[in-house]
């Protein structure tokens, strides 16, 4: 199992030569983040994930608070 982890490319390696214009690194790993209406995009934390993502659930309150603060002027 450890050998398998060593062979997996790291996020930095995957996105090293890709243009980064308005999208986060997660876009290149899971483009569904940008295709589904229930996607949660939070540039304050530099993370864009679906609401079902464990990373989102781990930092849910902080992510939603920062997202709400960023777009407070729209409400």
JSON list of C-alpha atoms in Angstrom, two decimals:
[
{"chain": "A", "resi": 1, "resn": "UNK", "atom": "CA", "xyz": [0.00, 0.00, 0.00]},
{"chain": "A", "resi": 2, "resn": "UNK", "atom": "CA", "xyz": [2.86, 2.35, 0.78]},
{"chain": "A", "resi": 3, "resn": "UNK", "atom": "CA", "xyz": [4.43, 1.80, -2.65]},
{"chain": "A", "resi": 4, "resn": "UNK", "atom": "CA", "xyz": [1.13, 2.74, -4.28]},
{"chain": "A", "resi": 5, "resn": "UNK", "atom": "CA", "xyz": [1.10, 6.09, -2.41]},
{"chain": "A", "resi": 6, "resn": "UNK", "atom": "CA", "xyz": [4.63, 6.85, -3.59]},
{"chain": "A", "resi": 7, "resn": "UNK", "atom": "CA", "xyz": [3.67, 6.30, -7.23]},
{"chain": "A", "resi": 8, "resn": "UNK", "atom": "CA", "xyz": [0.67, 8.64, -7.09]},
{"chain": "A", "resi": 9, "resn": "UNK", "atom": "CA", "xyz": [1.40, 12.08, -8.54]},
{"chain": "A", "resi": 10, "resn": "UNK", "atom": "CA", "xyz": [1.16, 14.97, -6.12]},
{"chain": "A", "resi": 11, "resn": "UNK", "atom": "CA", "xyz": [-1.24, 17.85, -6.72]},
{"chain": "A", "resi": 12, "resn": "UNK", "atom": "CA", "xyz": [1.67, 20.20, -7.46]},
{"chain": "A", "resi": 13, "resn": "UNK", "atom": "CA", "xyz": [2.98, 17.84, -10.14]},
{"chain": "A", "resi": 14, "resn": "UNK", "atom": "CA", "xyz": [-0.42, 17.54, -11.78]},
{"chain": "A", "resi": 15, "resn": "UNK", "atom": "CA", "xyz": [-1.00, 21.29, -12.04]},
{"chain": "A", "resi": 16, "resn": "UNK", "atom": "CA", "xyz": [2.60, 22.41, -12.59]},
{"chain": "A", "resi": 17, "resn": "UNK", "atom": "CA", "xyz": [2.33, 23.01, -16.34]},
{"chain": "A", "resi": 18, "resn": "UNK", "atom": "CA", "xyz": [-1.35, 23.85, -16.57]},
{"chain": "A", "resi": 19, "resn": "UNK", "atom": "CA", "xyz": [-2.54, 27.43, -17.01]},
{"chain": "A", "resi": 20, "resn": "UNK", "atom": "CA", "xyz": [-4.18, 28.83, -13.89]},
{"chain": "A", "resi": 21, "resn": "UNK", "atom": "CA", "xyz": [-6.63, 31.47, -14.97]},
{"chain": "A", "resi": 22, "resn": "UNK", "atom": "CA", "xyz": [-9.51, 31.76, -12.55]},
{"chain": "A", "resi": 23, "resn": "UNK", "atom": "CA", "xyz": [-9.62, 28.13, -11.48]},
{"chain": "A", "resi": 24, "resn": "UNK", "atom": "CA", "xyz": [-8.17, 26.34, -8.50]},
{"chain": "A", "resi": 25, "resn": "UNK", "atom": "CA", "xyz": [-6.07, 23.18, -8.59]},
{"chain": "A", "resi": 26, "resn": "UNK", "atom": "CA", "xyz": [-9.11, 21.07, -7.67]},
{"chain": "A", "resi": 27, "resn": "UNK", "atom": "CA", "xyz": [-10.60, 21.92, -11.07]},
{"chain": "A", "resi": 28, "resn": "UNK", "atom": "CA", "xyz": [-7.98, 19.78, -12.77]},
{"chain": "A", "resi": 29, "resn": "UNK", "atom": "CA", "xyz": [-8.63, 16.83, -10.48]},
{"chain": "A", "resi": 30, "resn": "UNK", "atom": "CA", "xyz": [-12.42, 16.96, -10.50]},
{"chain": "A", "resi": 31, "resn": "UNK", "atom": "CA", "xyz": [-14.00, 19.12, -13.19]},
{"chain": "A", "resi": 32, "resn": "UNK", "atom": "CA", "xyz": [-17.43, 18.25, -11.78]},
{"chain": "A", "resi": 33, "resn": "UNK", "atom": "CA", "xyz": [-16.69, 20.95, -9.21]},
{"chain": "A", "resi": 34, "resn": "UNK", "atom": "CA", "xyz": [-17.36, 23.48, -11.95]},
{"chain": "A", "resi": 35, "resn": "UNK", "atom": "CA", "xyz": [-20.08, 21.65, -13.85]},
{"chain": "A", "resi": 36, "resn": "UNK", "atom": "CA", "xyz": [-22.66, 21.00, -11.13]},
{"chain": "A", "resi": 37, "resn": "UNK", "atom": "CA", "xyz": [-25.00, 23.63, -9.66]},
{"chain": "A", "resi": 38, "resn": "UNK", "atom": "CA", "xyz": [-24.35, 22.39, -6.09]},
{"chain": "A", "resi": 39, "resn": "UNK", "atom": "CA", "xyz": [-20.62, 23.06, -6.34]},
{"chain": "A", "resi": 40, "resn": "UNK", "atom": "CA", "xyz": [-19.13, 25.13, -3.55]},
{"chain": "A", "resi": 41, "resn": "UNK", "atom": "CA", "xyz": [-16.46, 27.51, -4.77]},
{"chain": "A", "resi": 42, "resn": "UNK", "atom": "CA", "xyz": [-14.48, 29.40, -2.15]},
{"chain": "A", "resi": 43, "resn": "UNK", "atom": "CA", "xyz": [-11.50, 31.34, -3.43]},
{"chain": "A", "resi": 44, "resn": "UNK", "atom": "CA", "xyz": [-10.85, 32.74, 0.06]},
{"chain": "A", "resi": 45, "resn": "UNK", "atom": "CA", "xyz": [-9.59, 29.29, 1.04]},
{"chain": "A", "resi": 46, "resn": "UNK", "atom": "CA", "xyz": [-8.37, 28.50, -2.48]},
{"chain": "A", "resi": 47, "resn": "UNK", "atom": "CA", "xyz": [-10.57, 25.44, -2.64]},
{"chain": "A", "resi": 48, "resn": "UNK", "atom": "CA", "xyz": [-13.45, 24.54, -4.90]},
{"chain": "A", "resi": 49, "resn": "UNK", "atom": "CA", "xyz": [-15.25, 21.33, -4.03]},
{"chain": "A", "resi": 50, "resn": "UNK", "atom": "CA", "xyz": [-18.66, 19.77, -4.13]},
{"chain": "A", "resi": 51, "resn": "UNK", "atom": "CA", "xyz": [-20.71, 20.10, -0.95]},
{"chain": "A", "resi": 52, "resn": "UNK", "atom": "CA", "xyz": [-20.43, 16.32, -0.47]},
{"chain": "A", "resi": 53, "resn": "UNK", "atom": "CA", "xyz": [-16.62, 16.59, -0.31]},
{"chain": "A", "resi": 54, "resn": "UNK", "atom": "CA", "xyz": [-15.02, 15.62, 3.02]},
{"chain": "A", "resi": 55, "resn": "UNK", "atom": "CA", "xyz": [-12.74, 18.68, 2.83]},
{"chain": "A", "resi": 56, "resn": "UNK", "atom": "CA", "xyz": [-15.80, 20.90, 2.63]},
{"chain": "A", "resi": 57, "resn": "UNK", "atom": "CA", "xyz": [-17.40, 19.10, 5.58]},
{"chain": "A", "resi": 58, "resn": "UNK", "atom": "CA", "xyz": [-14.20, 19.39, 7.61]},
{"chain": "A", "resi": 59, "resn": "UNK", "atom": "CA", "xyz": [-14.07, 23.20, 7.23]},
{"chain": "A", "resi": 60, "resn": "UNK", "atom": "CA", "xyz": [-17.74, 23.85, 6.56]},
{"chain": "A", "resi": 61, "resn": "UNK", "atom": "CA", "xyz": [-18.38, 26.71, 9.00]},
{"chain": "A", "resi": 62, "resn": "UNK", "atom": "CA", "xyz": [-15.19, 28.56, 8.15]},
{"chain": "A", "resi": 63, "resn": "UNK", "atom": "CA", "xyz": [-15.70, 28.16, 4.42]},
{"chain": "A", "resi": 64, "resn": "UNK", "atom": "CA", "xyz": [-19.30, 29.32, 4.48]},
{"chain": "A", "resi": 65, "resn": "UNK", "atom": "CA", "xyz": [-18.48, 32.26, 6.76]},
{"chain": "A", "resi": 66, "resn": "UNK", "atom": "CA", "xyz": [-15.71, 33.46, 4.45]},
{"chain": "A", "resi": 67, "resn": "UNK", "atom": "CA", "xyz": [-17.88, 32.91, 1.38]},
{"chain": "A", "resi": 68, "resn": "UNK", "atom": "CA", "xyz": [-20.76, 34.85, 2.92]},
{"chain": "A", "resi": 69, "resn": "UNK", "atom": "CA", "xyz": [-18.45, 37.69, 3.96]},
{"chain": "A", "resi": 70, "resn": "UNK", "atom": "CA", "xyz": [-16.99, 37.93, 0.48]},
{"chain": "A", "resi": 71, "resn": "UNK", "atom": "CA", "xyz": [-20.41, 38.29, -1.14]},
{"chain": "A", "resi": 72, "resn": "UNK", "atom": "CA", "xyz": [-22.21, 40.13, 1.69]},
{"chain": "A", "resi": 73, "resn": "UNK", "atom": "CA", "xyz": [-22.81, 43.12, -0.59]},
{"chain": "A", "resi": 74, "resn": "UNK", "atom": "CA", "xyz": [-25.11, 40.99, -2.77]},
{"chain": "A", "resi": 75, "resn": "UNK", "atom": "CA", "xyz": [-27.58, 40.27, 0.01]}
]
